[in-house]
PDB file of C-alpha atoms and ligand atoms in Angstrom:
ATOM      1  CA  MET H 345       2.775  19.061  -4.950  1.00  0.00           C
ATOM      2  CA  ASN H 346       0.260  18.031  -2.355  1.00  0.00           C
ATOM      3  CA  LYS H 347      -2.652  19.874  -0.793  1.00  0.00           C
ATOM      4  CA  GLN H 348      -5.357  18.934   1.710  1.00  0.00           C
ATOM      5  CA  PHE H 349      -8.891  20.138   2.287  1.00  0.00           C
ATOM      6  CA  GLU H 350     -11.673  19.147   4.659  1.00  0.00           C
ATOM      7  CA  THR H 351     -15.407  19.594   4.106  1.00  0.00           C
ATOM      8  CA  GLN H 352     -18.309  19.273   6.552  1.00  0.00           C
ATOM      9  CA  SER H 353     -21.226  18.849   4.127  1.00  0.00           C
ATOM     10  CA  PRO H 354     -22.071  17.854   0.535  1.00  0.00           C
ATOM     11  CA  GLU H 355     -22.519  21.566  -0.233  1.00  0.00           C
ATOM     12  CA  GLU H 356     -18.975  22.303   0.921  1.00  0.00           C
ATOM     13  CA  THR H 357     -17.693  19.429  -1.209  1.00  0.00           C
ATOM     14  CA  PHE H 358     -19.548  20.834  -4.222  1.00  0.00           C
ATOM     15  CA  SER H 359     -17.940  24.257  -3.587  1.00  0.00           C
ATOM     16  CA  LEU H 360     -14.494  22.684  -3.314  1.00  0.00           C
ATOM     17  CA  GLY H 361     -15.186  20.954  -6.644  1.00  0.00           C
ATOM     18  CA  GLU H 362     -16.202  24.284  -8.195  1.00  0.00           C
ATOM     19  CA  LYS H 363     -12.941  25.883  -7.079  1.00  0.00           C
ATOM     20  CA  ILE H 364     -10.940  22.965  -8.448  1.00  0.00           C
ATOM     21  CA  GLY H 365     -12.904  23.062 -11.723  1.00  0.00           C
ATOM     22  CA  ARG H 366     -12.112  26.752 -12.237  1.00  0.00           C
ATOM     23  CA  HIS H 367      -8.416  25.897 -12.201  1.00  0.00           C
ATOM     24  CA  LEU H 368      -8.481  22.993 -14.649  1.00  0.00           C
ATOM     25  CA  THR H 369      -7.334  23.289 -18.238  1.00  0.00           C
ATOM     26  CA  ALA H 370      -7.581  21.301 -21.478  1.00  0.00           C
ATOM     27  CA  GLY H 371      -6.129  17.821 -21.169  1.00  0.00           C
ATOM     28  CA  ASP H 372      -6.427  17.613 -17.389  1.00  0.00           C
ATOM     29  CA  ILE H 373      -7.324  14.185 -15.994  1.00  0.00           C
ATOM     30  CA  VAL H 374      -8.702  14.104 -12.448  1.00  0.00           C
ATOM     31  CA  CYS H 375      -8.422  10.674 -10.818  1.00  0.00           C
ATOM     32  CA  LEU H 376     -10.763  10.197  -7.852  1.00  0.00           C
ATOM     33  CA  PHE H 377     -10.040   7.576  -5.195  1.00  0.00           C
ATOM     34  CA  GLY H 378     -12.433   6.932  -2.309  1.00  0.00           C
ATOM     35  CA  ASP H 379     -14.994   4.483  -0.968  1.00  0.00           C
ATOM     36  CA  LEU H 380     -18.634   4.378  -1.981  1.00  0.00           C
ATOM     37  CA  GLY H 381     -20.329   7.437  -0.481  1.00  0.00           C
ATOM     38  CA  SER H 382     -17.090   9.341   0.044  1.00  0.00           C
ATOM     39  CA  GLY H 383     -18.247  12.161  -2.237  1.00  0.00           C
ATOM     40  CA  LYS H 384     -16.677  11.451  -5.639  1.00  0.00           C
ATOM     41  CA  THR H 385     -19.851  12.230  -7.562  1.00  0.00           C
ATOM     42  CA  THR H 386     -20.629  15.305  -5.439  1.00  0.00           C
ATOM     43  CA  LEU H 387     -17.120  16.646  -6.050  1.00  0.00           C
ATOM     44  CA  THR H 388     -17.431  15.880  -9.782  1.00  0.00           C
ATOM     45  CA  GLN H 389     -20.688  17.837  -9.985  1.00  0.00           C
ATOM     46  CA  GLY H 390     -18.881  20.816  -8.447  1.00  0.00           C
ATOM     47  CA  ILE H 391     -15.910  20.436 -10.785  1.00  0.00           C
ATOM     48  CA  ALA H 392     -18.249  20.389 -13.801  1.00  0.00           C
ATOM     49  CA  ARG H 393     -19.989  23.517 -12.491  1.00  0.00           C
ATOM     50  CA  GLY H 394     -16.597  25.204 -12.034  1.00  0.00           C
ATOM     51  CA  LEU H 395     -15.811  24.345 -15.648  1.00  0.00           C
ATOM     52  CA  GLY H 396     -18.941  26.156 -16.757  1.00  0.00           C
ATOM     53  CA  VAL H 397     -21.316  23.221 -17.224  1.00  0.00           C
ATOM     54  CA  PRO H 398     -24.766  24.815 -16.803  1.00  0.00           C
ATOM     55  CA  LYS H 399     -26.754  23.975 -13.646  1.00  0.00           C
ATOM     56  CA  GLU H 400     -29.511  22.379 -15.748  1.00  0.00           C
ATOM     57  CA  ALA H 401     -27.098  19.810 -17.194  1.00  0.00           C
ATOM     58  CA  TYR H 402     -27.245  17.640 -14.105  1.00  0.00           C
ATOM     59  CA  VAL H 403     -24.135  15.539 -13.640  1.00  0.00           C
ATOM     60  CA  ARG H 404     -25.330  12.073 -12.703  1.00  0.00           C
ATOM     61  CA  SER H 405     -23.044   9.304 -11.674  1.00  0.00           C
ATOM     62  CA  PRO H 406     -22.537   7.463 -14.946  1.00  0.00           C
ATOM     63  CA  THR H 407     -22.270   4.021 -13.326  1.00  0.00           C
ATOM     64  CA  PHE H 408     -24.471   2.451 -15.983  1.00  0.00           C
ATOM     65  CA  THR H 409     -23.258   4.444 -18.974  1.00  0.00           C
ATOM     66  CA  LEU H 410     -19.587   4.628 -17.820  1.00  0.00           C
ATOM     67  CA  VAL H 411     -18.934   7.918 -19.619  1.00  0.00           C
ATOM     68  CA  ASN H 412     -21.098  11.054 -19.678  1.00  0.00           C
ATOM     69  CA  GLN H 413     -20.072  14.107 -21.654  1.00  0.00           C
ATOM     70  CA  TYR H 414     -21.023  17.691 -20.777  1.00  0.00           C
ATOM     71  CA  GLU H 415     -20.264  20.970 -22.476  1.00  0.00           C
ATOM     72  CA  GLY H 416     -18.669  23.646 -20.355  1.00  0.00           C
ATOM     73  CA  LYS H 417     -15.934  26.039 -21.417  1.00  0.00           C
ATOM     74  CA  LEU H 418     -14.285  22.727 -22.396  1.00  0.00           C
ATOM     75  CA  PRO H 419     -15.787  19.292 -22.995  1.00  0.00           C
ATOM     76  CA  VAL H 420     -16.158  17.588 -19.598  1.00  0.00           C
ATOM     77  CA  PHE H 421     -16.098  13.788 -19.391  1.00  0.00           C
ATOM     78  CA  HIS H 422     -17.468  12.186 -16.231  1.00  0.00           C
ATOM     79  CA  ILE H 423     -16.220   8.614 -16.163  1.00  0.00           C
ATOM     80  CA  ASP H 424     -17.168   5.916 -13.629  1.00  0.00           C
ATOM     81  CA  LEU H 425     -15.046   2.771 -13.822  1.00  0.00           C
ATOM     82  CA  TYR H 426     -16.802   0.876 -11.009  1.00  0.00           C
ATOM     83  CA  ARG H 427     -17.961  -1.831 -13.407  1.00  0.00           C
ATOM     84  CA  ILE H 428     -14.666  -2.248 -15.237  1.00  0.00           C
ATOM     85  CA  ALA H 429     -13.322  -5.723 -14.505  1.00  0.00           C
ATOM     86  CA  SER H 430     -10.337  -6.103 -16.825  1.00  0.00           C
ATOM     87  CA  LEU H 431      -7.811  -4.289 -18.957  1.00  0.00           C
ATOM     88  CA  GLN H 432      -9.793  -5.561 -21.948  1.00  0.00           C
ATOM     89  CA  ASP H 433     -12.941  -3.787 -20.656  1.00  0.00           C
ATOM     90  CA  LEU H 434     -10.902  -0.629 -20.178  1.00  0.00           C
ATOM     91  CA  GLU H 435      -9.472  -0.820 -23.684  1.00  0.00           C
ATOM     92  CA  ASN H 436     -12.942  -1.467 -25.150  1.00  0.00           C
ATOM     93  CA  LEU H 437     -14.141   1.829 -23.687  1.00  0.00           C
ATOM     94  CA  GLY H 438     -11.824   3.775 -25.974  1.00  0.00           C
ATOM     95  CA  LEU H 439     -10.798   5.961 -23.064  1.00  0.00           C
ATOM     96  CA  GLU H 440      -7.374   6.724 -24.430  1.00  0.00           C
ATOM     97  CA  GLU H 441      -9.023   8.743 -27.162  1.00  0.00           C
ATOM     98  CA  THR H 442     -11.344  10.457 -24.680  1.00  0.00           C
ATOM     99  CA  LEU H 443      -8.483  11.314 -22.342  1.00  0.00           C
ATOM    100  CA  GLY H 444      -6.400  12.669 -25.180  1.00  0.00           C
ATOM    101  CA  SER H 445      -9.187  14.741 -26.735  1.00  0.00           C
ATOM    102  CA  GLY H 446      -8.358  18.071 -25.110  1.00  0.00           C
ATOM    103  CA  GLY H 447     -11.268  18.164 -22.706  1.00  0.00           C
ATOM    104  CA  VAL H 448     -11.208  17.543 -18.966  1.00  0.00           C
ATOM    105  CA  ALA H 449     -11.792  14.010 -17.686  1.00  0.00           C
ATOM    106  CA  ILE H 450     -12.933  13.240 -14.141  1.00  0.00           C
ATOM    107  CA  VAL H 451     -12.649   9.566 -13.246  1.00  0.00           C
ATOM    108  CA  GLU H 452     -14.429   7.790 -10.366  1.00  0.00           C
ATOM    109  CA  TRP H 453     -12.844   4.512  -9.209  1.00  0.00           C
ATOM    110  CA  ALA H 454      -9.614   5.650 -10.838  1.00  0.00           C
ATOM    111  CA  GLU H 455      -7.700   2.715  -9.326  1.00  0.00           C
ATOM    112  CA  LYS H 456      -8.923   0.809 -12.390  1.00  0.00           C
ATOM    113  CA  LEU H 457      -6.689   3.055 -14.535  1.00  0.00           C
ATOM    114  CA  PHE H 458      -3.546   1.789 -12.833  1.00  0.00           C
ATOM    115  CA  ASP H 459      -1.646  -1.463 -12.621  1.00  0.00           C
ATOM    116  CA  ALA H 460      -2.749  -3.188  -9.396  1.00  0.00           C
ATOM    117  CA  LYS H 461       0.851  -4.305  -8.744  1.00  0.00           C
ATOM    118  CA  GLN H 462       2.444  -0.986  -9.696  1.00  0.00           C
ATOM    119  CA  PRO H 463      -0.167   1.649  -8.823  1.00  0.00           C
ATOM    120  CA  GLU H 464       2.150   4.439  -9.968  1.00  0.00           C
ATOM    121  CA  ILE H 465       1.994   3.134 -13.557  1.00  0.00           C
ATOM    122  CA  PRO H 466      -1.098   4.119 -15.578  1.00  0.00           C
ATOM    123  CA  LEU H 467      -2.474   1.455 -17.924  1.00  0.00           C
ATOM    124  CA  LEU H 468      -3.426   3.973 -20.585  1.00  0.00           C
ATOM    125  CA  GLY H 469      -1.236   6.603 -22.160  1.00  0.00           C
ATOM    126  CA  MET H 470      -1.450   9.265 -19.481  1.00  0.00           C
ATOM    127  CA  ALA H 471       1.568  11.554 -19.113  1.00  0.00           C
ATOM    128  CA  ARG H 472       0.252  13.598 -16.173  1.00  0.00           C
ATOM    129  CA  TRP H 473      -2.815  13.614 -13.976  1.00  0.00           C
ATOM    130  CA  LEU H 474      -4.249  14.993 -10.754  1.00  0.00           C
ATOM    131  CA  GLU H 475      -5.072  12.538  -7.969  1.00  0.00           C
ATOM    132  CA  ILE H 476      -7.692  13.275  -5.354  1.00  0.00           C
ATOM    133  CA  HIS H 477      -7.879  10.804  -2.493  1.00  0.00           C
ATOM    134  CA  ILE H 478     -11.019  11.139  -0.374  1.00  0.00           C
ATOM    135  CA  GLN H 479     -11.361   9.842   3.195  1.00  0.00           C
ATOM    136  CA  ILE H 480     -14.600   9.569   5.125  1.00  0.00           C
ATOM    137  CA  GLU H 481     -13.638  11.035   8.514  1.00  0.00           C
ATOM    138  CA  GLN H 482     -17.067  11.208  10.173  1.00  0.00           C
ATOM    139  CA  LYS H 483     -20.668  11.106   9.022  1.00  0.00           C
ATOM    140  CA  ASP H 484     -20.467  14.484   7.251  1.00  0.00           C
ATOM    141  CA  THR H 485     -16.734  15.125   7.263  1.00  0.00           C
ATOM    142  CA  ARG H 486     -14.563  14.314   4.271  1.00  0.00           C
ATOM    143  CA  LYS H 487     -10.838  14.809   3.815  1.00  0.00           C
ATOM    144  CA  PHE H 488      -9.435  15.506   0.336  1.00  0.00           C
ATOM    145  CA  GLU H 489      -5.806  15.110  -0.596  1.00  0.00           C
ATOM    146  CA  LEU H 490      -4.747  16.505  -3.970  1.00  0.00           C
ATOM    147  CA  THR H 491      -1.529  15.370  -5.625  1.00  0.00           C
ATOM    148  CA  ALA H 492      -0.133  16.266  -9.054  1.00  0.00           C
ATOM    149  CA  ARG H 493       1.497  13.303 -10.738  1.00  0.00           C
ATOM    150  CA  HIS H 494       3.337  12.567 -13.948  1.00  0.00           C
ATOM    151  CA  MET H 495       4.865   9.527 -15.561  1.00  0.00           C
ATOM    152  CA  GLY H 496       8.438  10.440 -14.742  1.00  0.00           C
ATOM    153  CA  PRO H 497      11.310   9.831 -17.148  1.00  0.00           C
ATOM    154  CA  ALA H 498      11.490   6.081 -16.413  1.00  0.00           C
ATOM    155  CA  GLY H 499       7.886   5.684 -17.553  1.00  0.00           C
ATOM    156  CA  HIS H 500       8.473   7.274 -20.934  1.00  0.00           C
ATOM    157  CA  PRO H 501       8.366   4.749 -23.811  1.00  0.00           C
ATOM    158  CA  VAL H 502      11.718   5.964 -25.151  1.00  0.00           C
ATOM    159  CA  PHE H 503      13.431   4.332 -22.146  1.00  0.00           C
ATOM    160  CA  THR H 504      12.288   0.906 -23.268  1.00  0.00           C
ATOM    161  CA  LEU H 505      14.728   1.199 -26.228  1.00  0.00           C
ATOM    162  CA  GLN H 506      17.378  -1.519 -26.198  1.00  0.00           C
TER     163      GLN H 506
HETATM  164  N1  LIG Z1252     -18.784  16.396   3.376  1.00  0.00           N
HETATM  165  C1  LIG Z1252     -19.467  15.652   2.503  1.00  0.00           C
HETATM  166  N2  LIG Z1252     -19.132  15.680   1.189  1.00  0.00           N
HETATM  167  C2  LIG Z1252     -19.773  14.908   0.291  1.00  0.00           C
HETATM  168  N3  LIG Z1252     -20.778  14.082   0.589  1.00  0.00           N
HETATM  169  C3  LIG Z1252     -21.167  14.008   1.871  1.00  0.00           C
HETATM  170  C4  LIG Z1252     -20.526  14.793   2.873  1.00  0.00           C
HETATM  171  N4  LIG Z1252     -21.131  14.516   4.047  1.00  0.00           N
HETATM  172  C5  LIG Z1252     -22.087  13.611   3.799  1.00  0.00           C
HETATM  173  N5  LIG Z1252     -22.141  13.303   2.494  1.00  0.00           N
HETATM  174  C6  LIG Z1252     -23.029  12.313   1.883  1.00  0.00           C
HETATM  175  O1  LIG Z1252     -22.216  11.277   1.328  1.00  0.00           O
HETATM  176  C7  LIG Z1252     -22.757  10.846   0.074  1.00  0.00           C
HETATM  177  C8  LIG Z1252     -21.750  11.087  -1.038  1.00  0.00           C
HETATM  178  O2  LIG Z1252     -22.278  10.527  -2.191  1.00  0.00           O
HETATM  179  P1  LIG Z1252     -21.541  10.560  -3.604  1.00  0.00           P
HETATM  180  O3  LIG Z1252     -21.044  11.932  -3.890  1.00  0.00           O
HETATM  181  O4  LIG Z1252     -22.475   9.928  -4.575  1.00  0.00           O
HETATM  182  O5  LIG Z1252     -20.282   9.606  -3.302  1.00  0.00           O
HETATM  183  P2  LIG Z1252     -19.515   8.572  -4.268  1.00  0.00           P
HETATM  184  O6  LIG Z1252     -19.665   9.051  -5.672  1.00  0.00           O
HETATM  185  O7  LIG Z1252     -18.090   8.628  -3.756  1.00  0.00           O
HETATM  186  O8  LIG Z1252     -20.131   7.228  -4.021  1.00  0.00           O
HETATM  187  C9  LIG Z1252     -24.054  11.601  -0.126  1.00  0.00           C
HETATM  188  O9  LIG Z1252     -25.119  10.818   0.380  1.00  0.00           O
HETATM  189  C10 LIG Z1252     -23.863  12.845   0.727  1.00  0.00           C
HETATM  190  O10 LIG Z1252     -25.075  13.373   1.207  1.00  0.00           O
HETATM  191 MG1  LIG Z1253     -20.220   8.029  -7.508  1.00  0.00          MG
END
């Protein structure tokens, strides 16, 4: 599955996020890919709003805290992996537990969750996730490509049996 959207302003990106957020369910992991200033945080704020996080609970970019938690109709985890430098850092964060906790996780700089050499293989135990790739088209224009992904049978641990 693959779907594309285009927005012309931060407000439109927020609205797109709201619509996406309304359709997320427990256990969903949203992986955001896009350059600095592409709109990852703006989209995340909309997603959180769509998941019922109150307006007052402002969703900041958690670059310094790495993980912020908000309460909507489900727990919402806003994760920013910009500062993650190694698999060890990633493991120290205890994300596997967060991702498996039945809330919704939205991850900025999600490339850090995947093997650099095999970007289709997640480093943590993720069975399925939603990818959103964001392109800066023009000053105020952003293109969003949504793709649903899953590990696939070859990625399942049972196939490592000898
Ligand atoms: N269509 C758009 N969608 C989102 N942000 C936009 C758009 N057009 C311009 N902008 C600007 O781009 C920046 C996006 O910032 P932010 O959401 O923090 O991005 P990121 O988290 O990817 O670094 C903001 O300064 C915002 O005003
Ligand atoms: Mg950001």
